[in-house]
Short mmCIF file of N, CA and C in Angstrom, two decimals:
data_model
loop_
_atom_site.label_atom_id
_atom_site.label_comp_id
_atom_site.label_asym_id
_atom_site.label_seq_id
_atom_site.Cartn_x
_atom_site.Cartn_y
_atom_site.Cartn_z
N MET A 30 44.91 -38.24 -15.23
CA MET A 30 46.32 -37.77 -14.82
C MET A 30 46.43 -36.15 -14.55
N SER A 31 46.75 -35.52 -13.09
CA SER A 31 47.02 -34.75 -12.87
C SER A 31 48.12 -33.94 -13.25
N LYS A 32 48.26 -32.85 -13.62
CA LYS A 32 49.08 -31.87 -14.31
C LYS A 32 49.96 -31.49 -13.02
N GLN A 33 51.12 -31.36 -12.95
CA GLN A 33 51.73 -30.68 -11.63
C GLN A 33 52.30 -29.29 -12.04
N HIS A 34 51.93 -28.61 -11.23
CA HIS A 34 52.09 -26.63 -11.36
C HIS A 34 53.32 -26.59 -10.65
N SER A 35 53.90 -25.76 -11.30
CA SER A 35 54.81 -25.03 -10.21
C SER A 35 54.59 -24.10 -9.49
N PRO A 36 55.41 -24.03 -8.13
CA PRO A 36 54.84 -23.32 -6.91
C PRO A 36 54.43 -21.53 -7.20
N GLY A 37 55.10 -20.92 -8.06
CA GLY A 37 54.79 -19.96 -8.43
C GLY A 37 53.62 -19.17 -9.34
N PHE A 38 53.02 -20.43 -10.33
CA PHE A 38 52.12 -20.34 -10.93
C PHE A 38 51.10 -20.81 -9.80
N LEU A 39 50.88 -21.76 -9.27
CA LEU A 39 49.93 -21.90 -8.00
C LEU A 39 49.72 -20.67 -7.19
N ALA A 40 50.80 -19.50 -6.96
CA ALA A 40 50.48 -18.51 -6.00
C ALA A 40 49.87 -17.51 -6.80
N LEU A 41 50.25 -17.40 -7.99
CA LEU A 41 49.55 -16.97 -8.99
C LEU A 41 47.81 -16.88 -8.72
N VAL A 42 47.83 -18.35 -9.34
CA VAL A 42 46.38 -18.89 -9.29
C VAL A 42 45.46 -18.42 -7.91
N ARG A 43 46.18 -18.62 -7.14
CA ARG A 43 45.44 -18.82 -5.71
C ARG A 43 45.18 -16.97 -5.37
N ALA A 44 46.09 -16.23 -5.90
CA ALA A 44 46.03 -15.01 -5.57
C ALA A 44 44.57 -14.25 -6.47
N ALA A 45 44.65 -14.47 -7.75
CA ALA A 45 43.71 -14.60 -8.77
C ALA A 45 42.34 -14.81 -8.40
N LYS A 46 42.12 -16.35 -7.64
CA LYS A 46 41.15 -16.74 -7.31
C LYS A 46 40.33 -16.11 -6.30
N ALA A 47 41.01 -15.41 -5.42
CA ALA A 47 40.73 -14.84 -4.19
C ALA A 47 40.02 -13.17 -4.83
N GLN A 48 40.15 -12.96 -5.91
CA GLN A 48 39.76 -11.42 -6.66
C GLN A 48 38.62 -11.99 -7.66
N VAL A 49 38.33 -13.04 -7.93
CA VAL A 49 37.23 -13.17 -9.31
C VAL A 49 35.96 -14.11 -8.70
N ARG A 50 35.18 -13.74 -9.13
CA ARG A 50 34.10 -14.84 -8.87
C ARG A 50 34.06 -16.00 -9.49
N GLU A 51 33.59 -17.02 -8.83
CA GLU A 51 34.08 -18.59 -9.55
C GLU A 51 32.47 -18.89 -9.59
N TYR A 52 32.16 -19.84 -10.41
CA TYR A 52 30.95 -20.68 -10.61
C TYR A 52 31.31 -22.14 -10.95
N THR A 53 30.54 -23.40 -10.29
CA THR A 53 31.02 -24.55 -10.60
C THR A 53 30.40 -24.48 -11.71
N VAL A 54 30.72 -25.63 -12.47
CA VAL A 54 30.44 -26.61 -13.81
C VAL A 54 28.51 -26.63 -13.79
N ASP A 55 28.35 -26.96 -12.58
CA ASP A 55 26.87 -27.07 -12.28
C ASP A 55 26.45 -26.19 -12.26
N ASP A 56 26.86 -24.66 -11.96
CA ASP A 56 26.06 -23.93 -11.79
C ASP A 56 26.29 -23.02 -13.45
N VAL A 57 26.98 -23.33 -14.28
CA VAL A 57 26.96 -22.55 -15.78
C VAL A 57 26.51 -23.53 -16.30
N ARG A 58 26.12 -24.71 -16.22
CA ARG A 58 24.96 -25.01 -16.66
C ARG A 58 23.52 -25.11 -16.44
N ASP A 59 23.37 -24.97 -15.41
CA ASP A 59 22.29 -24.39 -14.66
C ASP A 59 21.73 -22.92 -15.11
N ARG A 60 22.76 -22.21 -15.66
CA ARG A 60 22.55 -20.83 -16.41
C ARG A 60 22.02 -21.01 -17.61
N GLN A 61 22.76 -21.94 -18.43
CA GLN A 61 22.52 -22.18 -19.57
C GLN A 61 21.15 -22.71 -19.82
N LEU A 62 20.59 -23.66 -18.97
CA LEU A 62 19.47 -24.53 -19.04
C LEU A 62 18.57 -23.35 -18.54
N ASN A 63 18.49 -22.24 -17.80
CA ASN A 63 17.36 -21.32 -17.57
C ASN A 63 17.62 -20.14 -18.61
N ARG A 64 18.15 -20.41 -19.87
CA ARG A 64 18.27 -19.72 -20.40
C ARG A 64 19.03 -18.16 -19.82
N ASN A 65 19.94 -17.96 -19.12
CA ASN A 65 20.46 -16.55 -18.37
C ASN A 65 21.45 -16.12 -19.55
N SER A 66 21.61 -14.88 -19.96
CA SER A 66 22.40 -14.49 -21.19
C SER A 66 23.65 -13.78 -20.33
N PHE A 67 24.53 -14.79 -21.12
CA PHE A 67 25.92 -14.44 -20.66
C PHE A 67 26.75 -15.13 -21.74
N VAL A 68 28.19 -14.63 -21.96
CA VAL A 68 28.91 -15.01 -22.85
C VAL A 68 29.94 -16.27 -22.47
N LEU A 69 29.87 -17.44 -23.01
CA LEU A 69 30.86 -18.66 -21.95
C LEU A 69 32.04 -18.15 -23.11
N LEU A 70 32.96 -17.45 -22.47
CA LEU A 70 34.39 -17.76 -23.22
C LEU A 70 35.66 -18.90 -22.97
N ASP A 71 35.41 -19.21 -23.97
CA ASP A 71 37.18 -20.71 -23.76
C ASP A 71 38.15 -20.09 -23.92
N VAL A 72 38.73 -19.65 -22.53
CA VAL A 72 40.06 -19.17 -22.85
C VAL A 72 41.33 -19.95 -23.30
N ARG A 73 41.02 -21.62 -23.52
CA ARG A 73 42.30 -22.39 -23.96
C ARG A 73 42.99 -22.20 -25.36
N GLU A 74 43.90 -23.05 -25.43
CA GLU A 74 44.92 -22.57 -26.51
C GLU A 74 43.82 -22.97 -27.77
N GLU A 75 44.22 -22.57 -29.45
CA GLU A 75 43.42 -23.04 -30.26
C GLU A 75 43.51 -24.48 -30.41
N SER A 76 44.71 -25.24 -30.08
CA SER A 76 44.85 -26.87 -30.48
C SER A 76 43.51 -27.41 -29.26
N GLU A 77 43.51 -27.02 -28.12
CA GLU A 77 42.29 -27.41 -27.21
C GLU A 77 40.89 -27.02 -27.82
N TRP A 78 41.04 -26.08 -28.30
CA TRP A 78 39.48 -25.76 -28.65
C TRP A 78 39.11 -26.82 -29.97
N HIS A 79 39.79 -26.68 -31.20
CA HIS A 79 39.99 -27.90 -31.98
C HIS A 79 39.34 -29.20 -31.54
N ARG A 80 40.10 -29.60 -30.63
CA ARG A 80 39.75 -31.09 -30.02
C ARG A 80 38.16 -30.98 -29.50
N GLY A 81 37.86 -29.93 -28.93
CA GLY A 81 36.57 -30.26 -28.58
C GLY A 81 36.50 -28.74 -27.56
N HIS A 82 35.17 -28.36 -27.15
CA HIS A 82 34.76 -27.16 -26.55
C HIS A 82 33.34 -27.41 -26.05
N ILE A 83 33.07 -26.63 -25.19
CA ILE A 83 31.65 -26.56 -24.75
C ILE A 83 30.44 -25.93 -25.54
N ALA A 84 29.55 -26.52 -26.01
CA ALA A 84 28.50 -26.15 -27.09
C ALA A 84 28.09 -24.85 -26.70
N GLY A 85 28.08 -23.99 -27.64
CA GLY A 85 27.76 -22.57 -27.43
C GLY A 85 28.88 -21.49 -27.06
N ALA A 86 29.99 -22.04 -26.55
CA ALA A 86 31.36 -21.14 -26.04
C ALA A 86 31.92 -20.24 -27.42
N VAL A 87 32.67 -19.14 -27.09
CA VAL A 87 32.81 -18.60 -28.03
C VAL A 87 34.55 -18.44 -27.81
N HIS A 88 35.37 -18.67 -28.41
CA HIS A 88 37.06 -19.09 -28.35
C HIS A 88 37.72 -17.73 -28.48
N LEU A 89 38.47 -17.12 -27.59
CA LEU A 89 39.34 -16.34 -27.44
C LEU A 89 40.44 -16.54 -26.26
N SER A 90 41.59 -17.20 -26.96
CA SER A 90 42.59 -17.53 -25.90
C SER A 90 43.06 -16.48 -25.02
N LYS A 91 43.87 -16.97 -24.10
CA LYS A 91 44.09 -16.58 -23.07
C LYS A 91 45.54 -15.82 -23.81
N GLY A 92 45.99 -16.20 -25.03
CA GLY A 92 47.24 -15.26 -25.30
C GLY A 92 46.66 -14.24 -25.88
N ILE A 93 45.50 -14.02 -26.70
CA ILE A 93 45.01 -12.91 -27.16
C ILE A 93 43.84 -11.97 -26.64
N LEU A 94 43.47 -12.74 -25.49
CA LEU A 94 42.03 -12.23 -24.78
C LEU A 94 42.34 -10.73 -24.43
N GLU A 95 43.22 -10.33 -24.17
CA GLU A 95 43.34 -8.84 -23.44
C GLU A 95 43.28 -7.84 -24.81
N ARG A 96 44.14 -8.34 -26.06
CA ARG A 96 44.64 -7.70 -27.10
C ARG A 96 42.86 -7.55 -27.55
N ASP A 97 41.83 -8.06 -27.71
CA ASP A 97 41.13 -8.08 -29.05
C ASP A 97 39.67 -8.26 -27.79
N ILE A 98 39.62 -8.08 -26.66
CA ILE A 98 38.40 -8.62 -26.01
C ILE A 98 37.38 -7.44 -25.87
N GLU A 99 37.99 -5.99 -26.38
CA GLU A 99 37.19 -4.81 -26.33
C GLU A 99 36.84 -4.58 -27.53
N THR A 100 37.29 -4.89 -28.58
CA THR A 100 36.63 -5.15 -30.11
C THR A 100 35.37 -5.84 -29.79
N LEU A 101 35.61 -7.35 -29.29
CA LEU A 101 34.59 -8.13 -29.51
C LEU A 101 33.35 -7.92 -28.52
N TYR A 102 33.94 -7.07 -27.07
CA TYR A 102 32.45 -7.14 -26.27
C TYR A 102 32.85 -5.68 -25.86
N PRO A 103 32.83 -4.56 -26.32
CA PRO A 103 33.12 -3.49 -25.84
C PRO A 103 32.20 -2.98 -24.24
N GLU A 104 31.06 -3.60 -24.24
CA GLU A 104 30.19 -3.15 -22.79
C GLU A 104 31.18 -3.77 -21.66
N LYS A 105 31.81 -2.77 -20.93
CA LYS A 105 32.21 -3.44 -19.76
C LYS A 105 31.36 -4.19 -18.99
N ASP A 106 30.26 -4.37 -18.83
CA ASP A 106 28.99 -4.91 -17.82
C ASP A 106 29.15 -6.12 -18.47
N THR A 107 29.48 -6.79 -19.53
CA THR A 107 28.79 -7.78 -20.50
C THR A 107 29.28 -8.86 -19.41
N ASP A 108 28.02 -10.10 -19.43
CA ASP A 108 28.41 -11.00 -18.44
C ASP A 108 29.48 -12.07 -19.01
N LEU A 109 30.57 -12.14 -18.83
CA LEU A 109 31.50 -13.08 -19.07
C LEU A 109 31.60 -14.37 -18.32
N VAL A 110 32.13 -15.15 -18.79
CA VAL A 110 32.10 -16.54 -17.96
C VAL A 110 33.20 -17.06 -18.71
N LEU A 111 34.19 -17.11 -18.01
CA LEU A 111 35.46 -17.86 -18.52
C LEU A 111 35.75 -19.25 -18.15
N TYR A 112 36.10 -20.02 -19.17
CA TYR A 112 36.87 -21.27 -18.77
C TYR A 112 38.05 -22.04 -19.51
N CYS A 113 39.14 -22.65 -18.72
CA CYS A 113 40.07 -23.49 -19.68
C CYS A 113 40.03 -24.88 -19.14
N GLY A 114 40.86 -25.38 -18.93
CA GLY A 114 40.85 -26.74 -18.64
C GLY A 114 40.48 -26.97 -17.51
N GLY A 115 41.09 -26.63 -16.59
CA GLY A 115 40.93 -27.06 -15.20
C GLY A 115 40.00 -25.68 -14.25
N GLY A 116 40.35 -24.57 -14.78
CA GLY A 116 40.03 -23.28 -13.73
C GLY A 116 41.13 -22.68 -13.26
N PHE A 117 42.24 -22.69 -13.85
CA PHE A 117 43.33 -21.70 -13.49
C PHE A 117 43.59 -20.65 -14.35
N ARG A 118 43.58 -20.97 -15.72
CA ARG A 118 44.11 -20.10 -16.61
C ARG A 118 42.79 -19.49 -16.68
N SER A 119 41.72 -19.72 -16.69
CA SER A 119 40.83 -18.82 -16.79
C SER A 119 40.48 -17.60 -15.58
N ALA A 120 40.90 -18.40 -14.41
CA ALA A 120 41.12 -17.30 -12.96
C ALA A 120 42.18 -16.13 -13.20
N LEU A 121 43.28 -16.51 -14.02
CA LEU A 121 43.73 -15.38 -14.43
C LEU A 121 43.22 -14.40 -15.11
N ALA A 122 42.71 -14.92 -16.00
CA ALA A 122 42.26 -14.43 -17.50
C ALA A 122 40.99 -13.07 -17.04
N ALA A 123 40.59 -13.86 -16.13
CA ALA A 123 39.39 -13.02 -15.54
C ALA A 123 39.88 -11.84 -14.51
N GLU A 124 40.60 -12.19 -14.17
CA GLU A 124 41.46 -11.33 -12.95
C GLU A 124 41.95 -9.83 -13.89
N ALA A 125 42.41 -10.24 -15.03
CA ALA A 125 43.03 -9.36 -15.97
C ALA A 125 41.81 -8.59 -16.50
N LEU A 126 40.73 -9.65 -16.80
CA LEU A 126 39.53 -8.31 -17.14
C LEU A 126 39.16 -7.44 -16.64
N GLN A 127 39.24 -8.00 -15.11
CA GLN A 127 38.68 -7.03 -14.43
C GLN A 127 39.43 -6.08 -14.01
N LYS A 128 40.88 -6.05 -14.17
CA LYS A 128 41.59 -4.83 -14.01
C LYS A 128 41.90 -3.71 -15.56
N MET A 129 41.21 -4.68 -16.60
CA MET A 129 40.53 -3.67 -17.96
C MET A 129 39.23 -2.83 -17.68
N GLY A 130 38.59 -3.16 -16.34
CA GLY A 130 37.55 -2.36 -16.37
C GLY A 130 36.35 -3.32 -16.22
N TYR A 131 36.34 -4.46 -16.74
CA TYR A 131 35.49 -5.33 -16.92
C TYR A 131 34.65 -5.94 -15.22
N THR A 132 33.18 -5.61 -15.68
CA THR A 132 32.73 -5.93 -13.96
C THR A 132 31.71 -6.96 -13.70
N ASN A 133 31.72 -7.72 -14.58
CA ASN A 133 30.88 -8.48 -14.45
C ASN A 133 31.42 -10.16 -15.38
N VAL A 134 32.67 -10.40 -14.50
CA VAL A 134 33.18 -11.34 -15.50
C VAL A 134 33.85 -12.72 -14.13
N SER A 135 33.53 -13.47 -14.67
CA SER A 135 33.74 -14.78 -13.57
C SER A 135 34.24 -16.02 -14.28
N SER A 136 34.90 -16.80 -13.51
CA SER A 136 35.80 -18.06 -13.75
C SER A 136 34.93 -19.25 -13.57
N MET A 137 34.69 -20.28 -14.40
CA MET A 137 34.32 -21.60 -14.22
C MET A 137 34.94 -22.41 -13.65
N ASP A 138 35.43 -23.09 -12.29
CA ASP A 138 36.18 -23.96 -11.48
C ASP A 138 35.95 -25.29 -11.94
N GLY A 139 36.86 -25.95 -12.41
CA GLY A 139 36.53 -27.47 -12.87
C GLY A 139 36.96 -27.31 -14.05
N GLY A 140 36.71 -26.12 -15.28
CA GLY A 140 36.89 -26.13 -16.51
C GLY A 140 36.30 -27.15 -17.04
N TRP A 141 37.23 -27.29 -18.30
CA TRP A 141 36.50 -28.38 -19.50
C TRP A 141 36.70 -29.68 -19.11
N ARG A 142 37.72 -29.82 -18.18
CA ARG A 142 37.62 -31.45 -17.42
C ARG A 142 36.48 -31.57 -16.67
N GLY A 143 36.09 -30.59 -15.91
CA GLY A 143 34.81 -31.02 -15.04
C GLY A 143 33.54 -30.82 -15.84
N TRP A 144 33.61 -29.89 -17.28
CA TRP A 144 32.40 -29.89 -17.37
C TRP A 144 32.49 -31.60 -18.65
N THR A 145 33.04 -32.03 -18.95
CA THR A 145 33.25 -33.71 -19.94
C THR A 145 33.10 -34.14 -18.72
N ALA A 146 33.68 -34.55 -17.30
CA ALA A 146 33.30 -35.39 -16.63
C ALA A 146 31.95 -34.94 -15.91
N ALA A 147 31.10 -34.33 -16.10
CA ALA A 147 29.57 -33.95 -15.80
C ALA A 147 28.83 -34.81 -16.87
N GLY A 148 29.59 -34.84 -18.45
CA GLY A 148 28.53 -35.25 -18.87
C GLY A 148 27.85 -34.56 -19.60
N PHE A 149 28.25 -32.76 -19.86
CA PHE A 149 27.56 -31.44 -20.23
C PHE A 149 27.63 -31.41 -21.64
N PRO A 150 27.00 -31.13 -22.46
CA PRO A 150 26.95 -30.64 -23.82
C PRO A 150 28.49 -30.33 -24.07
N THR A 151 28.97 -30.73 -25.27
CA THR A 151 30.32 -30.48 -26.23
C THR A 151 29.92 -30.24 -27.37
N GLU A 152 31.02 -29.95 -28.19
CA GLU A 152 31.02 -29.90 -29.78
C GLU A 152 32.37 -29.76 -30.01
N VAL A 153 32.80 -30.49 -31.45
CA VAL A 153 34.07 -30.13 -32.03
C VAL A 153 33.57 -29.58 -33.46
N PRO A 154 34.57 -28.56 -33.46
CA PRO A 154 34.20 -27.70 -34.87
C PRO A 154 34.34 -28.42 -36.18
N ASP A 155 33.90 -27.79 -37.21
CA ASP A 155 33.88 -28.81 -38.37
C ASP A 155 35.21 -28.52 -38.90
#
């Protein structure tokens, strides 16, 4: 079932998506398989993370991302690929990181739903 988003939210997302690089779930999986060095950041809520996440991802929810990112990843050219449930929150988060000076940040279009639909590796925390 598709979630219905408000027009204002969708306008924000469209504007963000116009400003950030996006990868498909296939692109991100290919980068993993080719051992490309990047940080896969899950920006979903903690409750979503605990139900399952992409194997190898790091959790940093959108609610604390801007507060904690510079402590965890101080190098502004760190290759960061963000994902959320479908690619909307991650686009907004990627745009925010760009405004903070991060130069190599992207969003995974399709997010968790696209990843799991493709049957790619996931894990659930202990």
